[in-house]
Coordinates of C-alpha atoms in Angstrom, one line a residue:
Chain A
X1 CA 51.5 99.1 106.2
X2 CA 50.8 96.2 108.6
X3 CA 53.9 94.8 110.5
X4 CA 53.9 91.3 111.7
X5 CA 54.2 90.4 115.4
X6 CA 56.5 91.7 118.1
X7 CA 57.4 95.4 118.9
X8 CA 58.1 97.0 115.3
X9 CA 61.7 97.6 114.7
X10 CA 62.8 95.9 118.7
X11 CA 66.8 95.2 118.7
X12 CA 67.5 98.0 116.7
X13 CA 69.6 100.2 119.1
X14 CA 69.0 103.7 118.8
X15 CA 66.8 103.6 115.8
X16 CA 63.5 103.0 116.8
X17 CA 62.2 106.7 115.7
X18 CA 64.2 106.2 112.4
X19 CA 62.6 102.9 111.6
X20 CA 58.9 104.0 112.5
X21 CA 59.4 107.0 110.2
X22 CA 60.6 104.2 107.3
X23 CA 57.2 102.3 108.3
X24 CA 55.2 105.3 108.0
X25 CA 56.8 106.1 104.8
X26 CA 55.2 103.1 102.9
X27 CA 52.1 102.8 105.1
X28 CA 50.3 103.5 102.1
X29 CA 50.4 101.5 98.5
X30 CA 53.3 103.6 96.3
X31 CA 55.0 105.1 99.6
X32 CA 58.7 105.8 99.1
X33 CA 61.2 105.9 102.0
X34 CA 65.1 106.3 101.4
X35 CA 67.7 105.7 104.3
X36 CA 70.6 108.2 103.9
X37 CA 73.7 108.2 105.7
X38 CA 77.5 107.4 106.0
X39 CA 79.2 104.1 105.5
X40 CA 78.4 101.6 108.1
X41 CA 76.0 104.0 110.0
X42 CA 73.3 101.2 109.9
X43 CA 71.1 101.6 106.7
X44 CA 71.0 98.1 105.7
X45 CA 70.3 97.3 109.3
X46 CA 67.0 99.2 109.3
X47 CA 66.4 98.1 105.6
X48 CA 66.6 94.6 106.8
X49 CA 64.6 94.8 109.4
X50 CA 61.7 96.2 107.8
X51 CA 61.4 93.5 105.2
X52 CA 61.8 91.1 108.0
X53 CA 58.9 92.4 109.9
X54 CA 56.9 93.1 106.4
X55 CA 56.4 89.1 106.3
X56 CA 57.3 86.1 104.8
X57 CA 57.5 86.7 100.6
X58 CA 56.3 90.2 100.9
X59 CA 60.0 91.8 100.8
X60 CA 62.3 91.9 97.4
X61 CA 65.5 93.2 98.5
X62 CA 68.1 94.2 95.8
X63 CA 70.9 96.4 95.9
X64 CA 73.8 98.0 93.4
X65 CA 77.2 97.2 93.9
X66 CA 80.2 99.6 93.2
X67 CA 82.5 97.1 91.4
X68 CA 79.9 95.8 88.7
X69 CA 77.8 99.3 88.7
X70 CA 77.8 99.1 84.9
X71 CA 75.7 95.9 84.6
X72 CA 72.0 96.9 83.5
X73 CA 69.3 96.5 86.1
X74 CA 72.0 94.6 88.5
X75 CA 70.1 96.1 91.7
X76 CA 66.9 95.2 90.5
X77 CA 67.6 91.9 89.1
X78 CA 69.0 90.8 92.7
X79 CA 65.4 91.8 94.1
X80 CA 63.4 90.2 91.8
X81 CA 65.2 87.7 89.6
X82 CA 63.7 84.7 90.6
X83 CA 60.0 86.1 89.7
X84 CA 60.8 87.7 86.2
X85 CA 61.8 85.8 82.8
X86 CA 65.4 86.7 81.7
X87 CA 63.9 88.5 78.7
X88 CA 62.5 91.1 80.8
X89 CA 66.1 92.4 81.2
X90 CA 66.7 93.5 77.9
X91 CA 63.3 95.7 77.8
X92 CA 63.1 99.5 78.2
X93 CA 62.7 100.7 81.6
X94 CA 58.8 101.2 81.2
X95 CA 58.6 97.7 80.3
X96 CA 60.8 96.6 83.1
X97 CA 59.2 98.7 85.6
X98 CA 55.7 97.2 84.8
X99 CA 57.2 93.5 85.2
X100 CA 58.5 94.5 88.5
X101 CA 55.4 96.2 89.6
X102 CA 53.2 93.1 89.0
X103 CA 55.8 91.1 90.5
X104 CA 56.2 93.0 93.7
X105 CA 52.3 94.0 93.8
X106 CA 51.3 94.9 97.4
X107 CA 54.8 93.8 98.8
X108 CA 58.1 96.0 99.3
X109 CA 60.7 96.4 97.0
X110 CA 64.2 97.5 98.6
X111 CA 66.7 98.5 96.6
X112 CA 70.4 99.2 98.5
X113 CA 73.0 101.8 97.6
X114 CA 71.7 103.4 94.9
X115 CA 74.4 105.7 94.6
X116 CA 76.0 102.9 92.4
X117 CA 73.1 102.0 90.4
X118 CA 72.8 102.0 86.6
X119 CA 71.2 104.7 84.8
X120 CA 68.4 101.9 83.9
X121 CA 67.8 100.9 87.6
X122 CA 67.3 104.6 88.2
X123 CA 64.9 105.0 85.6
X124 CA 62.9 102.2 86.5
X125 CA 62.6 103.2 90.3
X126 CA 61.4 106.7 89.3
X127 CA 58.6 104.7 87.3
X128 CA 57.7 102.6 90.1
X129 CA 57.4 105.6 92.7
X130 CA 53.6 105.9 93.4
X131 CA 53.0 102.5 92.3
X132 CA 54.8 100.0 94.6
X133 CA 56.3 100.5 98.3
X134 CA 59.8 101.4 97.6
X135 CA 62.5 101.5 100.4
X136 CA 65.7 102.7 99.3
X137 CA 69.1 103.4 100.9
X138 CA 71.8 106.3 99.7
X139 CA 75.2 106.5 100.7
X140 CA 76.5 110.0 101.4
X141 CA 79.5 111.5 100.3
X142 CA 80.0 108.9 97.4
X143 CA 80.4 109.7 93.4
X144 CA 76.9 108.7 92.8
X145 CA 75.2 110.1 95.8
X146 CA 74.3 113.3 94.2
X147 CA 72.2 112.1 91.3
X148 CA 70.6 109.6 93.7
X149 CA 69.5 112.0 96.0
X150 CA 68.2 114.1 93.3
X151 CA 66.1 110.9 92.2
X152 CA 65.2 110.5 95.9
X153 CA 63.6 114.0 95.9
X154 CA 61.9 113.7 92.5
X155 CA 60.2 110.9 94.0
X156 CA 59.0 113.0 96.7
X157 CA 60.2 109.8 99.2
X158 CA 60.4 110.3 102.9
X159 CA 64.0 110.8 104.0
X160 CA 65.3 109.0 106.7
X161 CA 68.6 110.4 108.0
X162 CA 70.8 108.3 110.1
X163 CA 73.2 110.2 112.3
X164 CA 75.8 108.7 114.7
X165 CA 74.3 107.2 117.3
X166 CA 74.3 108.8 120.7
X167 CA 76.6 107.6 123.2
X168 CA 74.3 105.4 125.4
X169 CA 73.3 103.8 122.7
X170 CA 76.5 103.0 121.1
X171 CA 77.4 101.5 124.7
X172 CA 74.2 99.8 124.7
X173 CA 75.5 98.3 121.2
X174 CA 79.0 97.5 122.4
X175 CA 77.5 95.6 125.6
X176 CA 75.5 93.3 122.9
X177 CA 78.9 92.8 120.9
X178 CA 81.5 92.4 123.4
X179 CA 80.0 92.1 127.1
X180 CA 82.2 93.1 129.6
X181 CA 84.2 95.5 128.0
X182 CA 86.4 97.5 130.6
X183 CA 84.9 101.1 130.9
X184 CA 88.4 102.6 129.8
X185 CA 88.4 100.3 126.8
X186 CA 84.6 100.9 126.5
X187 CA 85.2 104.7 126.3
X188 CA 88.1 104.6 123.9
X189 CA 86.3 102.2 121.5
X190 CA 83.4 104.7 121.6
X191 CA 85.9 107.6 121.0
X192 CA 87.2 105.8 117.7
X193 CA 84.3 104.4 116.5
X194 CA 82.3 108.4 116.7
X195 CA 79.0 106.7 116.8
X196 CA 79.5 104.4 113.6
X197 CA 77.8 101.3 114.5
X198 CA 79.8 99.3 112.1
X199 CA 83.2 100.6 113.1
X200 CA 82.3 99.9 116.4
X201 CA 81.5 96.3 115.7
X202 CA 84.8 96.2 113.9
X203 CA 86.8 98.0 116.5
X204 CA 85.4 95.8 119.2
X205 CA 86.1 92.5 117.4
X206 CA 89.9 93.2 117.8
X207 CA 93.0 95.2 116.9
X208 CA 93.6 93.2 113.8
X209 CA 90.4 95.1 112.3
X210 CA 91.9 98.5 112.7
X211 CA 93.7 98.3 109.7
X212 CA 90.6 97.5 107.7
X213 CA 88.6 100.2 109.3
X214 CA 91.5 102.8 108.7
X215 CA 91.5 101.9 104.8
X216 CA 87.8 102.2 104.4
X217 CA 87.9 105.6 106.2
X218 CA 90.7 106.8 104.0
X219 CA 88.6 105.5 100.8
X220 CA 85.8 108.1 101.9
X221 CA 88.4 110.7 101.1
X222 CA 89.0 109.6 97.5
X223 CA 85.9 111.0 95.9
X224 CA 86.3 114.3 97.5
X225 CA 87.9 117.5 95.5
X226 CA 91.5 118.1 96.0
X227 CA 90.9 121.1 98.3
X228 CA 88.7 119.6 100.5
X229 CA 91.4 116.3 100.8
X230 CA 93.9 119.0 101.7
X231 CA 91.8 120.4 104.1
X232 CA 91.5 117.2 106.1
X233 CA 95.1 117.2 106.2
X234 CA 95.4 120.6 107.6
X235 CA 92.4 119.2 110.4
X236 CA 94.6 116.1 110.9
X237 CA 97.6 118.4 111.7
X238 CA 95.7 120.6 113.7
X239 CA 94.4 117.8 116.0
X240 CA 91.1 117.6 114.4
X241 CA 89.6 121.1 114.5
X242 CA 89.8 124.4 112.8
X243 CA 88.2 127.7 112.4
X244 CA 85.6 127.4 109.3
X245 CA 87.4 130.2 107.6
X246 CA 90.8 128.2 107.1
X247 CA 88.9 125.1 105.8
X248 CA 88.3 125.1 102.1
X249 CA 85.9 122.4 100.7
X250 CA 83.5 122.3 103.9
X251 CA 80.6 121.8 101.8
X252 CA 82.0 118.3 100.2
X253 CA 83.5 117.4 103.5
X254 CA 80.0 118.0 105.3
X255 CA 78.2 116.0 102.6
X256 CA 80.4 113.0 103.4
X257 CA 80.0 113.1 107.0
X258 CA 83.6 113.3 107.6
X259 CA 83.4 116.9 109.6
X260 CA 80.9 118.6 111.6
X261 CA 80.5 122.3 111.8
X262 CA 79.4 124.6 114.5
X263 CA 80.3 127.6 116.3
X264 CA 82.6 128.8 113.2
X265 CA 84.5 125.7 113.9
X266 CA 85.0 122.6 111.6
X267 CA 85.5 119.3 113.7
X268 CA 86.6 116.2 112.2
X269 CA 84.6 113.3 113.4
X270 CA 86.9 110.5 113.0
X271 CA 90.0 110.5 115.0
X272 CA 91.2 107.0 113.5
X273 CA 91.3 108.8 109.9
X274 CA 93.2 111.8 111.3
X275 CA 95.7 109.6 112.8
X276 CA 96.1 107.5 109.2
X277 CA 96.5 110.7 107.6
X278 CA 99.4 112.1 110.0
X279 CA 101.2 108.8 109.8
X280 CA 101.4 108.9 106.3
X281 CA 103.5 112.2 106.6
X282 CA 107.4 111.9 107.3
X283 CA 107.9 113.0 110.6
X284 CA 110.0 115.6 109.9
X285 CA 107.8 117.2 107.3
X286 CA 105.1 116.7 110.1
X287 CA 106.8 118.6 112.8
X288 CA 107.2 121.7 110.0
X289 CA 103.8 121.3 109.1
X290 CA 102.6 121.8 112.3
X291 CA 104.8 124.7 113.1
X292 CA 103.6 126.4 110.1
X293 CA 99.8 125.8 111.1
X294 CA 100.7 127.1 114.4
X295 CA 102.3 130.3 112.9
X296 CA 98.9 130.8 110.7
X297 CA 96.6 130.2 113.6
X298 CA 98.8 132.5 115.9
X299 CA 98.1 132.8 119.7
X300 CA 95.0 131.7 121.4
X301 CA 92.6 134.6 121.6
X302 CA 94.3 136.3 118.9
X303 CA 92.7 137.5 115.8
X304 CA 91.0 135.0 113.7
X305 CA 93.3 133.8 110.3
X306 CA 91.7 134.3 106.9
X307 CA 91.6 132.1 104.3
X308 CA 93.5 135.0 102.0
X309 CA 96.5 134.6 104.5
X310 CA 99.7 134.1 102.5
X311 CA 100.9 131.7 105.1
X312 CA 97.9 129.5 104.9
X313 CA 98.4 129.3 100.9
X314 CA 101.8 128.3 101.7
X315 CA 100.9 126.0 103.8
X316 CA 98.1 124.6 101.5
X317 CA 101.0 124.3 98.8
X318 CA 102.8 122.0 101.4
X319 CA 100.0 120.0 102.0
X320 CA 99.1 119.7 98.3
X321 CA 102.5 118.1 97.4
X322 CA 102.3 115.6 100.3
X323 CA 99.1 114.4 98.5
X324 CA 99.9 114.9 94.8
X325 CA 103.6 115.2 94.4
X326 CA 104.5 112.7 97.2
X327 CA 102.5 110.0 95.1
X328 CA 104.9 110.8 92.1
X329 CA 107.9 110.0 94.3
X330 CA 108.7 114.1 94.1
X331 CA 110.5 114.6 97.2
X332 CA 112.6 117.3 96.6
X333 CA 109.5 119.3 95.5
X334 CA 107.8 118.5 98.6
X335 CA 110.9 119.5 100.7
X336 CA 111.0 122.7 98.7
X337 CA 107.1 123.2 99.3
X338 CA 107.7 122.7 103.0
X339 CA 110.6 125.0 103.2
X340 CA 108.2 127.6 101.5
X341 CA 105.4 127.0 104.4
X342 CA 107.7 127.0 107.0
X343 CA 109.6 130.3 106.0
X344 CA 112.9 127.9 106.4
X345 CA 113.4 128.2 102.5
X346 CA 113.3 130.3 99.7
X347 CA 110.1 131.8 101.0
X348 CA 106.4 131.9 100.0
X349 CA 105.0 132.9 96.8
X350 CA 103.7 136.6 96.2
X351 CA 100.1 137.1 96.1
X352 CA 100.6 137.9 92.1
X353 CA 102.6 134.8 92.1
X354 CA 99.5 132.8 93.7
X355 CA 97.1 134.4 91.3
X356 CA 99.2 133.3 88.0
X357 CA 100.0 129.7 89.3
X358 CA 96.1 129.2 90.4
X359 CA 95.6 130.2 86.4
X360 CA 97.9 127.9 85.1
X361 CA 95.9 125.3 87.3
X362 CA 92.6 126.3 85.3
X363 CA 94.6 125.4 82.1
X364 CA 95.1 129.0 80.9
X365 CA 98.2 129.6 78.7
X366 CA 100.4 132.5 79.5
X367 CA 98.3 135.1 77.0
X368 CA 95.3 134.2 78.4
X369 CA 96.5 134.7 82.2
X370 CA 98.0 138.0 80.9
X371 CA 94.6 139.0 79.8
X372 CA 92.8 138.1 82.7
X373 CA 94.9 139.8 85.3
X374 CA 95.9 142.8 82.7
X375 CA 99.7 142.0 82.6
X376 CA 102.1 141.6 79.9
X377 CA 103.1 138.3 78.7
X378 CA 106.7 138.7 79.6
X379 CA 105.6 139.6 83.3
X380 CA 103.4 136.7 83.9
X381 CA 106.5 134.4 82.5
X382 CA 108.8 136.2 84.9
X383 CA 105.9 135.5 88.0
X384 CA 105.7 132.0 86.9
X385 CA 109.3 131.1 86.8
X386 CA 109.5 132.9 90.1
X387 CA 106.9 130.7 91.3
X388 CA 108.6 127.5 90.0
X389 CA 111.9 128.3 91.7
X390 CA 110.3 128.8 94.8
X391 CA 108.5 125.8 94.9
X392 CA 111.1 123.8 93.1
X393 CA 108.7 122.8 90.3
X394 CA 110.1 121.1 87.5
X395 CA 107.1 122.6 85.2
X396 CA 103.9 124.7 85.1
X397 CA 101.7 121.7 86.2
X398 CA 104.1 120.9 88.8
X399 CA 103.7 124.4 90.3
X400 CA 100.0 124.6 90.1
X401 CA 100.0 121.4 92.2
X402 CA 102.6 122.7 94.5
X403 CA 100.4 125.5 95.1
X404 CA 97.3 124.0 95.9
X405 CA 95.9 125.3 92.4
X406 CA 95.1 122.2 90.5
X407 CA 91.6 121.4 90.3
Chain B
X1 CA 77.4 81.8 106.2
X2 CA 80.3 81.4 103.5
X3 CA 83.8 82.7 103.9
X4 CA 84.3 86.1 102.0
X5 CA 88.0 86.7 102.9
X6 CA 90.0 89.3 101.1
X7 CA 94.1 89.1 101.8
X8 CA 95.8 92.5 101.1
X9 CA 99.3 91.0 101.9
X10 CA 101.7 88.5 101.1
X11 CA 100.9 85.2 99.0
X12 CA 101.6 83.1 101.9
X13 CA 98.6 84.8 103.8
X14 CA 96.5 84.1 101.3
X15 CA 97.5 80.4 100.6
X16 CA 97.2 80.2 104.6
X17 CA 93.5 81.5 104.1
X18 CA 92.5 78.8 101.7
X19 CA 94.1 76.2 103.7
X20 CA 92.1 77.5 106.7
X21 CA 88.7 77.4 104.7
X22 CA 89.7 73.8 103.6
X23 CA 90.5 72.7 106.9
X24 CA 86.8 73.4 108.1
X25 CA 85.3 71.7 105.6
X26 CA 84.3 73.8 102.3
X27 CA 85.2 72.6 98.8
X28 CA 87.5 75.1 97.4
X29 CA 87.8 75.7 93.6
X30 CA 91.0 77.7 91.9
X31 CA 90.0 80.9 90.1
X32 CA 86.8 82.2 89.3
X33 CA 84.3 81.5 86.6
X34 CA 84.2 84.2 83.9
X35 CA 81.2 86.0 84.5
X36 CA 81.5 88.4 82.0
X37 CA 78.6 87.0 80.0
X38 CA 76.0 87.9 82.8
X39 CA 73.5 86.6 84.4
X40 CA 75.1 84.2 86.3
X41 CA 73.1 81.0 86.7
X42 CA 73.1 78.5 89.6
X43 CA 75.9 78.2 92.1
X44 CA 77.2 75.8 94.7
X45 CA 78.5 76.0 98.6
X46 CA 82.2 76.3 96.6
X47 CA 84.7 78.5 97.7
X48 CA 86.7 80.6 94.8
X49 CA 90.0 81.0 95.4
X50 CA 91.9 83.5 93.1
X51 CA 93.9 86.7 92.8
X52 CA 92.5 89.8 92.0
X53 CA 94.8 92.1 90.0
X54 CA 92.3 94.5 88.2
X55 CA 89.0 95.9 88.3
X56 CA 87.7 93.0 85.9
X57 CA 89.1 90.5 88.2
X58 CA 87.2 92.3 91.1
X59 CA 84.0 92.3 89.2
X60 CA 84.4 88.5 88.7
X61 CA 85.0 88.3 92.3
X62 CA 81.9 90.2 93.2
X63 CA 79.7 88.3 90.5
X64 CA 80.7 85.1 92.1
X65 CA 79.9 86.5 95.6
X66 CA 76.4 87.3 94.0
X67 CA 75.6 84.2 92.6
X68 CA 76.2 82.6 96.4
X69 CA 80.2 81.3 96.3
X70 CA 82.6 81.9 99.1
X71 CA 85.7 83.8 98.2
X72 CA 89.1 83.7 99.2
X73 CA 90.9 86.7 97.2
X74 CA 94.4 88.1 97.3
X75 CA 93.8 91.7 96.5
X76 CA 96.4 92.8 94.5
X77 CA 94.9 95.7 92.2
X78 CA 95.0 99.3 93.2
X79 CA 93.7 100.8 96.1
X80 CA 90.6 102.1 94.7
X81 CA 89.7 98.7 93.5
X82 CA 90.6 96.7 96.7
X83 CA 88.3 99.5 98.4
X84 CA 85.6 98.9 95.9
X85 CA 85.9 94.8 96.3
X86 CA 85.7 95.4 99.7
X87 CA 82.7 97.6 100.1
X88 CA 81.0 95.3 97.8
X89 CA 81.4 92.3 99.6
X90 CA 80.6 93.7 102.9
X91 CA 77.1 94.1 101.2
X92 CA 77.0 90.2 100.6
X93 CA 78.1 88.8 103.6
X94 CA 80.6 89.4 106.8
X95 CA 83.7 90.2 105.2
X96 CA 87.3 89.0 106.8
X97 CA 89.6 91.6 105.5
X98 CA 93.0 90.5 106.3
X99 CA 95.5 93.4 106.1
X100 CA 98.1 94.5 108.5
X101 CA 99.6 92.6 111.1
X102 CA 98.0 89.3 112.2
X103 CA 98.1 87.8 115.6
X104 CA 98.3 84.6 115.0
X105 CA 100.6 82.6 112.6
X106 CA 100.5 82.4 109.0
X107 CA 101.4 78.6 108.4
X108 CA 102.4 76.5 105.5
X109 CA 100.9 74.1 103.1
X110 CA 102.9 71.4 105.3
X111 CA 102.0 72.7 108.7
X112 CA 98.5 72.7 107.9
X113 CA 98.5 69.1 107.1
X114 CA 100.1 68.4 110.3
X115 CA 97.9 70.5 112.4
X116 CA 94.9 68.9 110.4
X117 CA 95.9 65.4 111.5
X118 CA 97.1 66.5 114.9
X119 CA 93.3 67.6 115.3
X120 CA 91.7 64.7 113.7
X121 CA 93.8 62.6 116.5
X122 CA 96.4 61.1 114.6
X123 CA 99.7 60.1 116.0
X124 CA 103.3 60.9 115.1
X125 CA 103.9 57.5 113.1
X126 CA 100.5 58.4 111.3
X127 CA 101.5 61.6 110.5
X128 CA 105.2 60.7 109.5
X129 CA 103.4 58.0 107.1
X130 CA 101.0 60.1 105.4
X131 CA 103.4 63.3 104.8
X132 CA 106.2 61.1 103.9
X133 CA 108.4 62.7 106.7
X134 CA 110.5 60.8 109.0
X135 CA 109.0 60.7 113.1
X136 CA 112.1 63.2 113.8
X137 CA 111.1 65.6 111.2
X138 CA 107.5 65.2 112.4
X139 CA 108.6 66.0 115.9
X140 CA 110.6 68.8 114.8
X141 CA 108.0 70.5 112.8
X142 CA 105.5 70.2 115.8
X143 CA 107.9 71.8 118.0
X144 CA 108.2 74.8 115.7
X145 CA 104.5 74.8 115.6
X146 CA 104.6 74.8 119.4
X147 CA 106.8 77.9 119.5
X148 CA 104.8 79.6 117.0
X149 CA 101.6 79.3 118.8
X150 CA 103.4 79.7 122.2
X151 CA 102.0 76.3 123.7
X152 CA 103.4 73.8 125.6
X153 CA 102.7 70.3 124.2
X154 CA 100.3 68.8 121.2
X155 CA 97.0 69.0 122.8
X156 CA 97.5 72.5 123.6
X157 CA 98.8 73.0 119.7
X158 CA 96.1 71.3 118.2
X159 CA 93.6 73.6 120.6
X160 CA 95.4 76.6 119.7
X161 CA 94.7 75.6 115.8
X162 CA 91.3 75.1 116.3
X163 CA 91.0 78.6 117.8
X164 CA 92.6 80.1 114.9
X165 CA 90.4 77.7 112.6
X166 CA 87.1 79.3 114.3
X167 CA 88.2 82.7 112.3
X168 CA 86.7 80.9 109.3
X169 CA 82.9 80.4 109.2
X170 CA 82.1 76.6 108.8
X171 CA 79.7 75.1 105.8
X172 CA 75.8 75.1 107.4
X173 CA 73.7 71.8 107.2
X174 CA 72.2 73.7 104.1
X175 CA 75.3 74.0 102.1
X176 CA 76.8 73.3 99.5
X177 CA 73.9 74.3 97.1
X178 CA 72.5 77.5 98.5
X179 CA 72.8 80.8 96.3
X180 CA 70.9 83.0 94.3
X181 CA 70.2 82.0 90.6
X182 CA 69.7 84.6 88.1
X183 CA 67.3 84.3 85.1

């Protein structure tokens, strides 16, 4: 596709290669390019630049929105609303696709945030592949990301993955937004932004923006499974890095781009997020949890702890109550779980007790648990009562929650 | 550029933001139109001020934003709804998300009225007359404002207030009247 004057992608700090890749993806009519990455990584900037260079009247920009994701064809309506009669939007996807294709013709249709698109929009886009030039964007790690990425793959789109900016590029961006930032302050900003352009720009705008940035990062934890969220708490307590054997939910954490994995270690990317998680834990508990974590990790150079380590299970139980029981104001349960984790109270659960509460967490009855584990119902009841007592749980569900077994 | 402001805090902070937007020249409308009957048609350069307390309110706010309105929203829904609202508004323009401690003072309606007058060059007597206050009351209130902004003198106070107002985008020459109309 021919781009109008100027150097293609000029001004796109650290994204020239990705921009060229995106342009190539729609060289031919019917080509599809998809920009994929975490929130704030620069997907929108890339798409907007491409449309700007496509020329006046040739670009059609729409996008889905999380709050109103239920509205049919919203993402497409935002792109081509003015060109289609209102009656077009109550038709079946095939009719809508034909109308949109005729309207876009040899231009470019860009649809952002596919992870929030309604089923009608997704169906239309699939029908448009091969018929018009399509540029899509997908946020990684959101609830709708997987189906959106599956669609991108079915469409045989060129996937343009946006990674964190290199340090030199981040510095260039910072210089353009906050010229004259002293070197120490710049280094601190780059560290906190972790290569994310939006975070960098927000943080450079002043300390008042930090709370908003932190809320945005915490929001990225919400779609993750409970075990992955607990792992982020453990990572936060550990200072941001743990052996991979100790981190449950690594796949989900990687997909959300909150961690990086290498050399058998999981490393959290966002120091701001880690600080926010730790700050939300009562200081006394924080100390206890860190001591428990240190006990699990053992001395430097010692044997690598394993996921089956009872102390790790107990630690997870304490972390679980911080993220679940604590929300319900169940302070006593939290303290009890912490005691178990730190060895200061009634002690941890036995392996059998953990097995029982794990199955409770899956919703099994005592009889079903007994059958599964080859025990009598009475023995199961005994294990469960003991686990409840140790965890300070008032009922079966609390016990499962406290043991981190509730999925 | 239109204002897209989400306040997560006290009512006073939201009222302050509404006054800021009005002070720089935006027409402000209370509440959000009922956009339940999508499509939204037409729009103007109006800024809607509203309290969002649930997901339906958040949807109305986002649709108002899609239609081209500015927004000053007090977000009082759950964390998830507030986060999604902010996320969406960031896709519609530059979001001013006011959460946590702020550097500049939060002002009451009367304080805004005083400072707007001061910025417009009104004298103490005129201010007193317009706001139905005695000269002494106006002077006392201005003294308090100088303390809040940590400045000496009313000229510096007007300048500091102007700096605070610069947080908010001003209406451009092509506004009001911009926006996206849906068929």
